[in-house]
Amino acid sequence: MIYLDNSATTKPKKEVLETFMKASELYFGNPASLHRIGNDAENLLESARKQIAQILDMDNIVFTSGGTESNNLAILGTAAAYAHRGRHIISSVTEHASVLKPLEELENRGFEVTRLSVGSSGHIDLEDLRNALRSDTILVTVMHVNNETGAVNPIAEIKKILKGTRSFLHTDAVQSIGKVPLDPVNMPDLLTLSAHKLHGLKGSGILAFNGVEPDAIILGGGQESGYRSGTVPVPLAAAMAKTLRITQPNPEFIEWNKTLREFFSSFDDIMVISPENAASHILSVAMKGVKGEILVSGLQEESVIVSTSSACSSKNKQTSHVIESMNMPPTYKDGVIRISFGAFTDRQDIIEFQQAFKKVHGIIKGV
């Protein structure tokens, strides 16, 4: 089975699994306990936190259950903590649902949200951001790499624009960490990560932040310095640190992306949706007059796994909000598939994908 749906989730690396198993066996104590077993667990937890803080160059690391919780904490928590400064937030129309839904909730609470358009480029226009900024803007939340198209937002430039303002920048970097670097000089104030997109484990995420103190959205025992209550799963934290330590960008992604772009250009009914300057590990294309589900099903029959769009919306029969925002011709909107590479992808997978796609395309066209 050729797995090319790594933007939905990734297979955990052996080293990460080994770290998790060892930590689960030897450091099973509650890190909040005062006895030696608890202290040992706390020491491992804080070691993992320190390692991650150094890798990301961020002061505060809060362990969460994943990207969705991290985004919620960043948005709802920051809005609550700084509502006295203003109640205006800026985002984009192509954000993940775990950003869009909290923003909708904030609107219900009386906040005002400006959503920037993207057009065919897939990323926001910096002039639109400048025009949207107001004296009461307290938060700008813009993803780094789009999960459906790979479009890259200029986070460093956004951060520069916000300097001198009272607005914090939150970035969902779930699809970019380990693949598309962030500028260490112009890092966001709040950064969301998820382990299972990096060949780590599901149920493990991070909110990293500097110079901002979001209010807690999960209340209880006050763990994680009060930012996130609940017994901290130390083995997951250790596994997350391991995941980040061994994550390396794969330069072959660029070559494979180029190869597939050239391959798809030979079809007169296939449109490449991902912009030319998109992240190299994600490539979305669409077939004219055909539903993406048919392509996904046909490729699966050839032992190739891809998705229609994001995993969160692929079972939704409506056209993705990301695709709708990019002004695509209507005849292509329903025919989208997403191909995404991971650490276990190799050159042979790309070759076999092309062979399978040719066969499935021919069957659909009746050739």
Short mmCIF file of C-alpha atoms in Angstrom, two decimals, residues 15-208:
data_model
loop_
_atom_site.label_atom_id
_atom_site.label_comp_id
_atom_site.label_asym_id
_atom_site.label_seq_id
_atom_site.Cartn_x
_atom_site.Cartn_y
_atom_site.Cartn_z
CA GLU A 15 12.26 5.81 17.68
CA VAL A 16 9.20 7.77 18.85
CA LEU A 17 7.32 4.60 19.74
CA GLU A 18 10.33 3.32 21.67
CA THR A 19 10.55 6.56 23.65
CA PHE A 20 6.85 6.41 24.46
CA MET A 21 7.00 2.79 25.58
CA LYS A 22 10.07 3.33 27.75
CA ALA A 23 8.60 6.44 29.37
CA SER A 24 5.28 4.66 29.94
CA GLU A 25 7.05 1.80 31.71
CA LEU A 26 9.67 3.67 33.72
CA TYR A 27 8.11 7.11 34.29
CA PHE A 28 4.47 6.28 34.93
CA GLY A 29 4.13 8.51 37.99
CA ASN A 30 1.95 11.57 38.22
CA PRO A 31 4.34 14.52 37.78
CA ALA A 32 2.31 16.50 40.34
CA SER A 33 2.96 13.91 43.08
CA LEU A 34 5.53 14.66 45.78
CA HIS A 35 7.08 11.20 46.04
CA ARG A 36 10.16 9.98 44.16
CA ILE A 37 8.22 8.28 41.36
CA GLY A 38 6.29 11.48 40.77
CA ASN A 39 9.50 13.50 40.89
CA ASP A 40 11.10 11.25 38.29
CA ALA A 41 8.13 11.80 35.98
CA GLU A 42 8.27 15.55 36.56
CA ASN A 43 11.98 15.63 35.76
CA LEU A 44 11.38 13.83 32.46
CA LEU A 45 8.48 16.18 31.67
CA GLU A 46 10.56 19.28 32.31
CA SER A 47 13.46 17.86 30.32
CA ALA A 48 11.11 17.37 27.35
CA ARG A 49 9.75 20.89 27.78
CA LYS A 50 13.25 22.38 27.87
CA GLN A 51 14.32 20.48 24.75
CA ILE A 52 11.27 21.66 22.81
CA ALA A 53 11.69 25.26 24.00
CA GLN A 54 15.28 25.22 22.72
CA ILE A 55 14.31 23.70 19.37
CA LEU A 56 11.54 26.24 18.80
CA ASP A 57 13.28 29.13 20.60
CA MET A 58 10.11 29.82 22.55
CA ASP A 59 9.87 30.62 26.27
CA ASN A 60 6.65 28.81 27.16
CA ILE A 61 5.66 25.30 26.14
CA VAL A 62 2.22 23.97 27.10
CA PHE A 63 1.46 20.34 26.32
CA THR A 64 -2.03 19.80 24.89
CA SER A 65 -4.05 17.00 23.32
CA GLY A 66 -3.25 18.17 19.78
CA GLY A 67 -3.52 20.96 17.25
CA THR A 68 -7.22 21.58 17.82
CA GLU A 69 -6.82 22.21 21.53
CA SER A 70 -3.72 24.34 20.97
CA ASN A 71 -5.58 26.53 18.47
CA ASN A 72 -8.51 26.87 20.84
CA LEU A 73 -6.25 27.82 23.74
CA ALA A 74 -4.37 30.35 21.61
CA ILE A 75 -7.48 32.04 20.24
CA LEU A 76 -10.05 31.79 23.03
CA GLY A 77 -7.42 32.19 25.74
CA THR A 78 -5.76 35.24 24.22
CA ALA A 79 -9.08 36.89 23.41
CA ALA A 80 -10.25 36.45 27.00
CA ALA A 81 -6.98 37.68 28.49
CA TYR A 82 -6.71 40.82 26.37
CA ALA A 83 -10.33 41.80 25.76
CA HIS A 84 -9.67 44.93 27.80
CA ARG A 85 -7.39 46.13 24.98
CA GLY A 86 -9.89 45.52 22.21
CA ARG A 87 -12.28 43.01 20.69
CA HIS A 88 -11.11 42.83 17.07
CA ILE A 89 -9.39 39.79 15.54
CA ILE A 90 -8.01 39.21 12.04
CA SER A 91 -7.76 35.82 10.34
CA SER A 92 -8.12 34.31 6.86
CA VAL A 93 -10.89 32.44 5.08
CA THR A 94 -8.71 29.34 4.56
CA GLU A 95 -7.95 28.49 8.18
CA HIS A 96 -8.48 25.05 9.68
CA ALA A 97 -11.82 24.38 11.36
CA SER A 98 -10.10 24.44 14.76
CA VAL A 99 -9.43 28.14 14.11
CA LEU A 100 -12.66 29.02 12.29
CA LYS A 101 -14.95 27.56 14.97
CA PRO A 102 -13.36 29.39 17.93
CA LEU A 103 -13.58 32.61 15.92
CA GLU A 104 -17.28 32.00 15.38
CA GLU A 105 -17.66 31.45 19.11
CA LEU A 106 -15.90 34.72 19.83
CA GLU A 107 -18.29 36.53 17.48
CA ASN A 108 -21.13 35.09 19.55
CA ARG A 109 -19.44 36.65 22.58
CA GLY A 110 -19.33 40.10 20.98
CA PHE A 111 -15.92 40.09 19.31
CA GLU A 112 -15.50 41.30 15.73
CA VAL A 113 -13.58 39.10 13.27
CA THR A 114 -12.15 40.21 9.90
CA ARG A 115 -11.45 37.29 7.55
CA LEU A 116 -8.97 38.06 4.79
CA SER A 117 -9.51 36.55 1.33
CA VAL A 118 -6.81 34.65 -0.55
CA GLY A 119 -7.78 34.23 -4.22
CA SER A 120 -5.95 31.85 -6.54
CA SER A 121 -2.63 32.38 -4.73
CA GLY A 122 -3.98 30.59 -1.66
CA HIS A 123 -2.32 33.03 0.77
CA ILE A 124 -3.33 36.37 2.20
CA ASP A 125 -2.31 39.71 0.71
CA LEU A 126 -0.17 41.78 3.09
CA GLU A 127 -1.83 45.00 1.97
CA ASP A 128 -5.19 43.56 2.94
CA LEU A 129 -3.75 42.85 6.38
CA ARG A 130 -2.43 46.39 6.74
CA ASN A 131 -5.83 47.80 5.77
CA ALA A 132 -7.63 45.52 8.23
CA LEU A 133 -5.50 46.41 11.25
CA ARG A 134 -7.16 48.67 13.81
CA SER A 135 -6.23 50.17 17.14
CA ASP A 136 -8.45 47.58 18.85
CA THR A 137 -7.00 44.55 17.01
CA ILE A 138 -5.66 42.21 19.68
CA LEU A 139 -4.92 39.07 17.67
CA VAL A 140 -4.01 38.02 14.15
CA THR A 141 -4.31 34.27 13.58
CA VAL A 142 -2.98 33.01 10.24
CA MET A 143 -1.76 29.51 9.42
CA HIS A 144 1.71 29.00 7.99
CA VAL A 145 1.06 26.20 5.47
CA ASN A 146 -2.45 25.43 4.30
CA ASN A 147 -3.43 21.84 4.97
CA GLU A 148 -5.28 21.42 1.66
CA THR A 149 -3.17 23.26 -0.91
CA GLY A 150 0.21 23.79 0.71
CA ALA A 151 -0.08 27.56 0.14
CA VAL A 152 2.41 29.38 2.39
CA ASN A 153 1.52 32.55 4.26
CA PRO A 154 4.41 35.03 4.80
CA ILE A 155 4.54 34.75 8.58
CA ALA A 156 7.78 36.70 8.99
CA GLU A 157 6.37 39.61 6.98
CA ILE A 158 3.15 39.52 8.98
CA LYS A 159 5.15 39.66 12.21
CA LYS A 160 7.08 42.68 10.91
CA ILE A 161 3.83 44.46 10.11
CA LEU A 162 2.55 43.84 13.63
CA LYS A 163 5.66 45.21 15.34
CA GLY A 164 4.79 48.39 17.17
CA THR A 165 1.11 47.44 17.39
CA ARG A 166 -0.70 45.83 20.32
CA SER A 167 -1.66 42.80 18.24
CA PHE A 168 -0.35 39.30 18.94
CA LEU A 169 0.33 36.87 16.11
CA HIS A 170 -0.83 33.26 16.37
CA THR A 171 0.23 30.75 13.73
CA ASP A 172 -1.09 27.26 13.19
CA ALA A 173 2.15 25.57 12.08
CA VAL A 174 0.78 22.02 12.18
CA GLN A 175 1.54 21.46 8.47
CA SER A 176 4.86 23.31 8.35
CA ILE A 177 7.06 22.43 11.31
CA GLY A 178 9.84 20.14 10.11
CA LYS A 179 9.08 20.93 6.48
CA VAL A 180 8.91 24.70 5.89
CA PRO A 181 11.09 26.75 8.28
CA LEU A 182 9.89 29.79 10.17
CA ASP A 183 12.12 32.85 10.44
CA PRO A 184 13.70 32.60 13.93
CA VAL A 185 13.97 36.40 14.11
CA ASN A 186 10.28 36.99 13.33
CA MET A 187 8.56 34.11 15.11
CA PRO A 188 4.85 34.31 15.94
CA ASP A 189 3.86 35.12 19.51
CA LEU A 190 1.86 31.88 19.70
CA LEU A 191 2.64 28.70 17.76
CA THR A 192 0.54 25.53 17.36
CA LEU A 193 2.07 22.10 16.71
CA SER A 194 0.67 18.58 16.49
CA ALA A 195 2.81 15.44 16.88
CA HIS A 196 0.89 13.11 14.58
CA LYS A 197 1.64 15.28 11.54
CA LEU A 198 5.37 14.76 12.23
CA HIS A 199 5.50 10.96 12.59
CA GLY A 200 4.70 11.34 16.26
CA LEU A 201 1.73 10.16 18.28
CA LYS A 202 -1.92 11.19 18.16
CA GLY A 203 -3.31 12.96 21.20
CA SER A 204 -0.19 15.09 21.60
CA GLY A 205 0.23 18.75 20.75
CA ILE A 206 1.91 21.96 21.86
CA LEU A 207 1.09 25.61 22.23
CA ALA A 208 4.37 27.53 22.37
#
